Every structure is written in structure tokens, then in C-alpha cells.
PDB file of C-alpha atoms in Angstrom:
ATOM      1  CA  SER U   1       8.099  33.257  27.599  1.00  0.00           C
ATOM      2  CA  GLN U   2      10.319  31.946  30.270  1.00  0.00           C
ATOM      3  CA  THR U   3      13.889  31.101  29.464  1.00  0.00           C
ATOM      4  CA  ILE U   4      16.866  29.895  31.544  1.00  0.00           C
ATOM      5  CA  HIS U   5      20.510  30.739  30.644  1.00  0.00           C
ATOM      6  CA  GLN U   6      23.566  28.876  31.965  1.00  0.00           C
ATOM      7  CA  TRP U   7      27.150  29.637  31.148  1.00  0.00           C
ATOM      8  CA  PRO U   8      29.824  28.719  30.355  1.00  0.00           C
ATOM      9  CA  ALA U   9      28.942  25.625  28.299  1.00  0.00           C
ATOM     10  CA  THR U  10      32.248  23.881  29.030  1.00  0.00           C
ATOM     11  CA  LEU U  11      35.009  24.638  31.483  1.00  0.00           C
ATOM     12  CA  VAL U  12      38.456  23.102  32.190  1.00  0.00           C
ATOM     13  CA  GLN U  13      39.962  24.213  35.472  1.00  0.00           C
ATOM     14  CA  PRO U  14      43.097  23.162  37.390  1.00  0.00           C
ATOM     15  CA  VAL U  15      42.812  21.566  40.790  1.00  0.00           C
ATOM     16  CA  GLY U  16      42.784  24.288  43.432  1.00  0.00           C
ATOM     17  CA  SER U  17      41.416  27.022  41.217  1.00  0.00           C
ATOM     18  CA  PRO U  18      38.140  28.853  41.996  1.00  0.00           C
ATOM     19  CA  LEU U  19      34.883  28.313  40.243  1.00  0.00           C
ATOM     20  CA  SER U  20      31.929  30.473  39.407  1.00  0.00           C
ATOM     21  CA  LEU U  21      28.967  29.223  37.277  1.00  0.00           C
ATOM     22  CA  GLU U  22      26.062  31.433  36.724  1.00  0.00           C
ATOM     23  CA  CYS U  23      22.460  30.789  35.867  1.00  0.00           C
ATOM     24  CA  THR U  24      19.738  33.447  35.166  1.00  0.00           C
ATOM     25  CA  VAL U  25      16.095  33.049  34.487  1.00  0.00           C
ATOM     26  CA  GLU U  26      13.896  35.351  32.444  1.00  0.00           C
ATOM     27  CA  GLY U  27      10.203  35.778  32.226  1.00  0.00           C
ATOM     28  CA  THR U  28       9.142  34.637  35.728  1.00  0.00           C
ATOM     29  CA  SER U  29       9.246  36.091  39.183  1.00  0.00           C
ATOM     30  CA  ASN U  30      10.271  34.452  42.463  1.00  0.00           C
ATOM     31  CA  PRO U  31      11.116  31.056  41.026  1.00  0.00           C
ATOM     32  CA  ASN U  32      12.596  28.209  42.944  1.00  0.00           C
ATOM     33  CA  LEU U  33      16.114  27.636  41.621  1.00  0.00           C
ATOM     34  CA  TYR U  34      18.235  24.513  41.763  1.00  0.00           C
ATOM     35  CA  TRP U  35      21.693  23.309  41.063  1.00  0.00           C
ATOM     36  CA  TYR U  36      22.162  19.692  40.052  1.00  0.00           C
ATOM     37  CA  ARG U  37      25.346  17.703  39.220  1.00  0.00           C
ATOM     38  CA  GLN U  38      25.555  14.701  36.985  1.00  0.00           C
ATOM     39  CA  ALA U  39      28.749  12.725  37.301  1.00  0.00           C
ATOM     40  CA  ALA U  40      29.978  10.418  34.628  1.00  0.00           C
ATOM     41  CA  GLY U  41      27.798   7.285  34.565  1.00  0.00           C
ATOM     42  CA  ARG U  42      25.644   8.405  37.530  1.00  0.00           C
ATOM     43  CA  GLY U  43      22.299  10.047  38.090  1.00  0.00           C
ATOM     44  CA  LEU U  44      21.373  13.563  38.828  1.00  0.00           C
ATOM     45  CA  GLN U  45      22.125  14.748  42.295  1.00  0.00           C
ATOM     46  CA  LEU U  46      20.619  17.845  43.827  1.00  0.00           C
ATOM     47  CA  LEU U  47      23.294  20.108  45.230  1.00  0.00           C
ATOM     48  CA  PHE U  48      21.451  23.311  46.250  1.00  0.00           C
ATOM     49  CA  TYR U  49      18.073  24.904  46.018  1.00  0.00           C
ATOM     50  CA  SER U  50      16.792  28.373  46.753  1.00  0.00           C
ATOM     51  CA  VAL U  51      13.196  29.547  47.376  1.00  0.00           C
ATOM     52  CA  GLY U  52      14.134  33.257  47.445  1.00  0.00           C
ATOM     53  CA  ILE U  53      16.894  35.833  47.516  1.00  0.00           C
ATOM     54  CA  GLY U  54      19.602  34.980  49.890  1.00  0.00           C
ATOM     55  CA  GLN U  55      17.901  31.659  50.852  1.00  0.00           C
ATOM     56  CA  ILE U  56      20.083  28.660  50.029  1.00  0.00           C
ATOM     57  CA  SER U  57      19.595  25.094  51.177  1.00  0.00           C
ATOM     58  CA  SER U  58      22.346  22.549  50.696  1.00  0.00           C
ATOM     59  CA  GLU U  59      21.502  18.901  50.038  1.00  0.00           C
ATOM     60  CA  VAL U  60      24.960  17.376  50.352  1.00  0.00           C
ATOM     61  CA  PRO U  61      28.132  18.335  52.184  1.00  0.00           C
ATOM     62  CA  GLN U  62      30.753  19.314  49.602  1.00  0.00           C
ATOM     63  CA  ASN U  63      33.406  21.671  48.396  1.00  0.00           C
ATOM     64  CA  LEU U  64      30.777  23.890  46.699  1.00  0.00           C
ATOM     65  CA  SER U  65      28.590  26.795  47.729  1.00  0.00           C
ATOM     66  CA  ALA U  66      25.727  28.638  46.093  1.00  0.00           C
ATOM     67  CA  SER U  67      24.426  32.159  46.250  1.00  0.00           C
ATOM     68  CA  ARG U  68      21.326  34.020  44.998  1.00  0.00           C
ATOM     69  CA  PRO U  69      22.088  37.673  44.932  1.00  0.00           C
ATOM     70  CA  GLN U  70      18.994  38.542  42.739  1.00  0.00           C
ATOM     71  CA  ASP U  71      15.633  37.051  42.379  1.00  0.00           C
ATOM     72  CA  ARG U  72      16.504  35.418  38.989  1.00  0.00           C
ATOM     73  CA  GLN U  73      20.206  34.810  39.418  1.00  0.00           C
ATOM     74  CA  PHE U  74      21.772  31.698  40.950  1.00  0.00           C
ATOM     75  CA  ILE U  75      25.546  31.199  41.234  1.00  0.00           C
ATOM     76  CA  LEU U  76      27.478  28.023  42.087  1.00  0.00           C
ATOM     77  CA  SER U  77      31.000  28.620  43.491  1.00  0.00           C
ATOM     78  CA  SER U  78      34.076  26.969  44.914  1.00  0.00           C
ATOM     79  CA  LYS U  79      37.185  28.391  46.436  1.00  0.00           C
ATOM     80  CA  LYS U  80      39.329  25.544  45.520  1.00  0.00           C
ATOM     81  CA  LEU U  81      38.295  22.900  43.091  1.00  0.00           C
ATOM     82  CA  LEU U  82      38.926  19.139  43.544  1.00  0.00           C
ATOM     83  CA  LEU U  83      39.177  16.443  40.990  1.00  0.00           C
ATOM     84  CA  SER U  84      35.915  15.021  42.250  1.00  0.00           C
ATOM     85  CA  ASP U  85      34.102  18.219  41.347  1.00  0.00           C
ATOM     86  CA  SER U  86      34.274  17.260  37.731  1.00  0.00           C
ATOM     87  CA  GLY U  87      30.832  16.677  36.228  1.00  0.00           C
ATOM     88  CA  PHE U  88      27.873  18.115  34.283  1.00  0.00           C
ATOM     89  CA  TYR U  89      26.237  20.917  36.200  1.00  0.00           C
ATOM     90  CA  LEU U  90      22.647  21.790  35.453  1.00  0.00           C
ATOM     91  CA  CYS U  91      20.642  24.705  36.698  1.00  0.00           C
ATOM     92  CA  ALA U  92      16.835  24.512  36.905  1.00  0.00           C
ATOM     93  CA  TRP U  93      13.874  26.530  37.935  1.00  0.00           C
ATOM     94  CA  SER U  94      10.264  25.818  38.992  1.00  0.00           C
ATOM     95  CA  VAL U  95       7.377  28.063  40.018  1.00  0.00           C
ATOM     96  CA  GLN U  96       6.362  27.692  43.601  1.00  0.00           C
ATOM     97  CA  GLY U  97       3.166  25.600  43.886  1.00  0.00           C
ATOM     98  CA  SER U  98       3.420  24.375  40.316  1.00  0.00           C
ATOM     99  CA  TYR U  99       4.096  22.728  37.442  1.00  0.00           C
ATOM    100  CA  GLY U 100       7.296  21.057  36.682  1.00  0.00           C
ATOM    101  CA  TYR U 101      10.978  21.934  36.172  1.00  0.00           C
ATOM    102  CA  THR U 102      12.809  23.679  33.362  1.00  0.00           C
ATOM    103  CA  PHE U 103      16.449  22.989  32.980  1.00  0.00           C
ATOM    104  CA  GLY U 104      19.287  24.945  31.513  1.00  0.00           C
ATOM    105  CA  SER U 105      21.682  23.555  28.904  1.00  0.00           C
ATOM    106  CA  GLY U 106      24.327  22.671  31.423  1.00  0.00           C
ATOM    107  CA  THR U 107      28.036  23.237  32.024  1.00  0.00           C
ATOM    108  CA  ARG U 108      30.541  20.533  31.559  1.00  0.00           C
ATOM    109  CA  LEU U 109      33.302  21.041  34.096  1.00  0.00           C
ATOM    110  CA  THR U 110      36.553  19.096  33.952  1.00  0.00           C
ATOM    111  CA  VAL U 111      39.032  19.620  36.756  1.00  0.00           C
ATOM    112  CA  VAL U 112      42.546  18.594  35.775  1.00  0.00           C
TER     113      VAL U 112
ATOM    114  CA  LYS Z   1      13.455   8.604  51.409  1.00  0.00           C
ATOM    115  CA  GLN Z   2      12.028   8.600  47.897  1.00  0.00           C
ATOM    116  CA  GLU Z   3      13.758   6.221  45.523  1.00  0.00           C
ATOM    117  CA  VAL Z   4      12.989   6.243  41.750  1.00  0.00           C
ATOM    118  CA  THR Z   5      13.927   3.283  39.595  1.00  0.00           C
ATOM    119  CA  GLN Z   6      13.739   2.917  35.851  1.00  0.00           C
ATOM    120  CA  ILE Z   7      13.584  -0.267  33.834  1.00  0.00           C
ATOM    121  CA  PRO Z   8      15.221  -1.183  31.531  1.00  0.00           C
ATOM    122  CA  ALA Z   9      18.504   0.622  31.919  1.00  0.00           C
ATOM    123  CA  ALA Z  10      19.139   0.325  28.231  1.00  0.00           C
ATOM    124  CA  LEU Z  11      16.934  -0.500  25.309  1.00  0.00           C
ATOM    125  CA  SER Z  12      17.642  -0.965  21.552  1.00  0.00           C
ATOM    126  CA  VAL Z  13      14.832  -1.307  19.041  1.00  0.00           C
ATOM    127  CA  PRO Z  14      14.312  -1.152  15.330  1.00  0.00           C
ATOM    128  CA  GLU Z  15      12.736   1.832  13.818  1.00  0.00           C
ATOM    129  CA  GLY Z  16       8.889   1.864  13.807  1.00  0.00           C
ATOM    130  CA  GLU Z  17       8.499  -0.214  16.962  1.00  0.00           C
ATOM    131  CA  ASN Z  18       6.195   0.859  19.769  1.00  0.00           C
ATOM    132  CA  LEU Z  19       7.923   0.823  23.131  1.00  0.00           C
ATOM    133  CA  VAL Z  20       7.436   1.293  26.898  1.00  0.00           C
ATOM    134  CA  LEU Z  21       9.684   2.668  29.409  1.00  0.00           C
ATOM    135  CA  ASN Z  22       8.963   2.058  33.083  1.00  0.00           C
ATOM    136  CA  CYS Z  23       9.460   4.141  36.186  1.00  0.00           C
ATOM    137  CA  SER Z  24       8.640   3.166  39.754  1.00  0.00           C
ATOM    138  CA  PHE Z  25       8.807   5.201  42.996  1.00  0.00           C
ATOM    139  CA  THR Z  26       8.725   4.111  46.561  1.00  0.00           C
ATOM    140  CA  ASP Z  27       6.719   7.063  48.180  1.00  0.00           C
ATOM    141  CA  SER Z  28       3.385   7.507  46.628  1.00  0.00           C
ATOM    142  CA  ALA Z  29       2.822  10.953  48.209  1.00  0.00           C
ATOM    143  CA  ILE Z  30       3.932  12.777  45.139  1.00  0.00           C
ATOM    144  CA  TYR Z  31       2.979  16.210  43.832  1.00  0.00           C
ATOM    145  CA  ASN Z  32       3.721  15.470  40.164  1.00  0.00           C
ATOM    146  CA  LEU Z  33       5.855  13.293  37.975  1.00  0.00           C
ATOM    147  CA  GLN Z  34       7.851  14.517  34.998  1.00  0.00           C
ATOM    148  CA  TRP Z  35       9.514  12.755  32.047  1.00  0.00           C
ATOM    149  CA  PHE Z  36      12.619  14.249  30.565  1.00  0.00           C
ATOM    150  CA  ARG Z  37      14.821  13.500  27.608  1.00  0.00           C
ATOM    151  CA  GLN Z  38      18.578  13.981  27.644  1.00  0.00           C
ATOM    152  CA  ASP Z  39      20.653  13.887  24.544  1.00  0.00           C
ATOM    153  CA  PRO Z  40      24.395  13.155  25.029  1.00  0.00           C
ATOM    154  CA  GLY Z  41      26.291  16.115  26.595  1.00  0.00           C
ATOM    155  CA  LYS Z  42      23.021  18.235  26.726  1.00  0.00           C
ATOM    156  CA  GLY Z  43      20.645  19.519  29.314  1.00  0.00           C
ATOM    157  CA  LEU Z  44      17.191  18.053  30.049  1.00  0.00           C
ATOM    158  CA  THR Z  45      14.229  18.625  27.849  1.00  0.00           C
ATOM    159  CA  SER Z  46      10.829  18.218  29.539  1.00  0.00           C
ATOM    160  CA  LEU Z  47       8.549  15.865  27.663  1.00  0.00           C
ATOM    161  CA  LEU Z  48       5.474  15.408  29.837  1.00  0.00           C
ATOM    162  CA  LEU Z  49       4.296  16.459  33.278  1.00  0.00           C
ATOM    163  CA  ILE Z  50       1.637  14.527  35.087  1.00  0.00           C
ATOM    164  CA  GLN Z  51       0.042  16.087  38.185  1.00  0.00           C
ATOM    165  CA  SER Z  52      -0.789  13.742  41.011  1.00  0.00           C
ATOM    166  CA  SER Z  53      -4.520  14.048  40.265  1.00  0.00           C
ATOM    167  CA  GLN Z  54      -4.050  13.043  36.626  1.00  0.00           C
ATOM    168  CA  ARG Z  55      -3.820   9.518  35.111  1.00  0.00           C
ATOM    169  CA  GLU Z  56      -2.146  10.270  31.894  1.00  0.00           C
ATOM    170  CA  GLN Z  57      -0.691  12.929  29.551  1.00  0.00           C
ATOM    171  CA  THR Z  58      -0.176  12.852  25.842  1.00  0.00           C
ATOM    172  CA  SER Z  59       2.026  14.766  23.477  1.00  0.00           C
ATOM    173  CA  GLY Z  60       2.374  13.612  19.887  1.00  0.00           C
ATOM    174  CA  ARG Z  61       3.753  10.111  19.772  1.00  0.00           C
ATOM    175  CA  LEU Z  62       4.328  10.159  23.547  1.00  0.00           C
ATOM    176  CA  ASN Z  63       1.833   9.088  26.245  1.00  0.00           C
ATOM    177  CA  ALA Z  64       2.711   8.965  29.966  1.00  0.00           C
ATOM    178  CA  SER Z  65       0.602   7.197  32.515  1.00  0.00           C
ATOM    179  CA  LEU Z  66       0.661   7.494  36.299  1.00  0.00           C
ATOM    180  CA  ASP Z  67      -0.578   5.013  38.949  1.00  0.00           C
ATOM    181  CA  LYS Z  68       0.123   6.591  42.203  1.00  0.00           C
ATOM    182  CA  SER Z  69      -1.233   3.723  44.351  1.00  0.00           C
ATOM    183  CA  SER Z  70       1.196   1.270  42.852  1.00  0.00           C
ATOM    184  CA  GLY Z  71       4.044   3.790  42.557  1.00  0.00           C
ATOM    185  CA  ARG Z  72       4.448   3.356  38.783  1.00  0.00           C
ATOM    186  CA  SER Z  73       4.623   5.480  35.609  1.00  0.00           C
ATOM    187  CA  THR Z  74       5.073   4.425  32.053  1.00  0.00           C
ATOM    188  CA  LEU Z  75       6.246   6.323  29.030  1.00  0.00           C
ATOM    189  CA  TYR Z  76       4.863   4.943  25.743  1.00  0.00           C
ATOM    190  CA  ILE Z  77       6.545   5.908  22.502  1.00  0.00           C
ATOM    191  CA  ALA Z  78       4.698   5.021  19.339  1.00  0.00           C
ATOM    192  CA  ALA Z  79       6.295   4.368  16.013  1.00  0.00           C
ATOM    193  CA  SER Z  80       9.791   5.000  17.287  1.00  0.00           C
ATOM    194  CA  GLN Z  81      12.311   6.973  15.150  1.00  0.00           C
ATOM    195  CA  PRO Z  82      16.078   7.221  15.141  1.00  0.00           C
ATOM    196  CA  GLY Z  83      15.742  10.789  16.459  1.00  0.00           C
ATOM    197  CA  ASP Z  84      14.142   9.300  19.581  1.00  0.00           C
ATOM    198  CA  SER Z  85      17.514   7.913  20.576  1.00  0.00           C
ATOM    199  CA  ALA Z  86      18.407   9.543  23.898  1.00  0.00           C
ATOM    200  CA  THR Z  87      18.303   8.829  27.661  1.00  0.00           C
ATOM    201  CA  TYR Z  88      14.887   9.147  29.195  1.00  0.00           C
ATOM    202  CA  LEU Z  89      14.562  10.214  32.844  1.00  0.00           C
ATOM    203  CA  CYS Z  90      11.560  10.242  35.145  1.00  0.00           C
ATOM    204  CA  ALA Z  91      11.458  12.442  38.199  1.00  0.00           C
ATOM    205  CA  VAL Z  92       9.022  12.899  41.037  1.00  0.00           C
ATOM    206  CA  THR Z  93       8.290  15.845  43.214  1.00  0.00           C
ATOM    207  CA  LEU Z  94       7.053  14.962  46.681  1.00  0.00           C
ATOM    208  CA  LEU Z  95       4.028  16.784  48.113  1.00  0.00           C
ATOM    209  CA  ARG Z  96       5.139  20.356  48.678  1.00  0.00           C
ATOM    210  CA  VAL Z  97       6.397  21.225  52.058  1.00  0.00           C
ATOM    211  CA  THR Z  98       6.287  24.887  52.866  1.00  0.00           C
ATOM    212  CA  GLY Z  99       9.711  26.378  52.075  1.00  0.00           C
ATOM    213  CA  GLY Z 100      10.755  22.989  50.897  1.00  0.00           C
ATOM    214  CA  GLY Z 101      11.354  23.991  47.294  1.00  0.00           C
ATOM    215  CA  ASN Z 102       9.560  21.153  45.496  1.00  0.00           C
ATOM    216  CA  LYS Z 103      12.676  19.009  45.071  1.00  0.00           C
ATOM    217  CA  LEU Z 104      12.893  16.565  42.243  1.00  0.00           C
ATOM    218  CA  THR Z 105      14.057  13.063  42.709  1.00  0.00           C
ATOM    219  CA  PHE Z 106      15.414  11.474  39.558  1.00  0.00           C
ATOM    220  CA  GLY Z 107      15.291   7.987  38.316  1.00  0.00           C
ATOM    221  CA  THR Z 108      18.336   6.141  36.999  1.00  0.00           C
ATOM    222  CA  GLY Z 109      17.343   6.696  33.343  1.00  0.00           C
ATOM    223  CA  THR Z 110      16.747   4.411  30.293  1.00  0.00           C
ATOM    224  CA  GLN Z 111      19.174   4.794  27.457  1.00  0.00           C
ATOM    225  CA  LEU Z 112      17.257   4.186  24.192  1.00  0.00           C
ATOM    226  CA  LYS Z 113      18.664   3.520  20.784  1.00  0.00           C
ATOM    227  CA  VAL Z 114      16.412   3.323  17.820  1.00  0.00           C
ATOM    228  CA  GLU Z 115      18.101   1.615  14.928  1.00  0.00           C
ATOM    229  CA  LEU Z 116      17.383   2.034  11.184  1.00  0.00           C
TER     230      LEU Z 116
END
């Protein structure tokens, strides 16, 4: 069965520090992978998506970047965090040509 | 640009009541529509997925309908329970564009509270 792992669950980081959030998928090949952010009291915003290794599309200009070094691994990074980067980050996957999304359990990031 | 709206934004009902959550979208050229549940501080759990060719899907006490022409979907919850308390999100995927990644556009959510 397919599973998606996201870690860490919570993270408190000082302003200006780097960030690395990791997401891995099991049980499927060549998935589409996504990073979403949910800020407090706001809806879900798509940050990045990837349709294959090394292929990253950015939806909004921001302080973050994404990478896909392996087929089932998706990483969200920042060199220097801002207060506005605080939020709930969700990774998701879908199979190309099909059939809905599956989300990870999320990472609560607080930048202080 | 696809916009997805959910009404009401919040809803409080007594246990046992049947209820309907509404979702509307502006671009009817959708690939599918998915309903999710989100508990506070948690990720999203998929409830029902309706393909664009389908009219409805059912799972247990949940029934979701889709009317593409009018740009609407409803989520019907029968015999509500306190455990149903959560935020419910609908999301649509536009018709797939090659290399486009089947991006989801989310609604604003309905926060449901079922009281004893």
C-alpha cells in the first residue's frame, strides 16, 4: 500500500536559520509531489510541485526552494528563514493521470 | 483562475442531525473533485473523490455529489456524531495539462462542530 512520510512533526527555528523538511513516498513510482503551506486562519497554498526527478515548479515567489533528488523524495528548504515562513507545511502525492491526492501528516513550523 | 468557495464557513449542529456542506467552483473544466477532512493541527484525510464523469460517491454516512455544469458539489453527512467535528475542505483538479502536475485548488473550508 502507498504511504507518505513527513518529518519533523513540529519545528521551532530562529529567524535567519536554515530549513530542511523532508517528505518520502512508499508504494508507488513516479508520483507527482507537492508542497503546500497553511498559514494560521488561511487556506492551503500550493508552493511547489514536481512531476519527476529534478523537475520543480514554483507557484509563488518566496523565500523557499524545493528539490527532488530521488523519485519518491521531496525536500523543502530555505537558506534563511523569515517570520512569515511560519505555518503548517503539508506534503502530498498523486499518481499522474489519476485519482486524487494523499497528504502527509504535516510539519508545524514556528519561526521565532 | 479557478476559485473554490465553501459555505457555510462554520456550522454547529446537535448530534444526530443530517447536514449538508456546500462547495462551488468557477471553472467547470475540472478533472475531479475531492473532499477532505482536517482535524486541528493534523494533516488532510481524504473522504471522497468524484471524477468529472461521475455524479456522486458514497462512503458510509457520507455522500458527495457533483454538478459540473453549475460548478457545485455538496457533502451530505447523515446522523452526525461528535467525532465528525473537524474542518471539511473541498478541492478541485483542473483538466490535466501535460506536465502540469494535476494541481489542486482548495476551498476555504467549513468548520463543523457536532455537539452532544
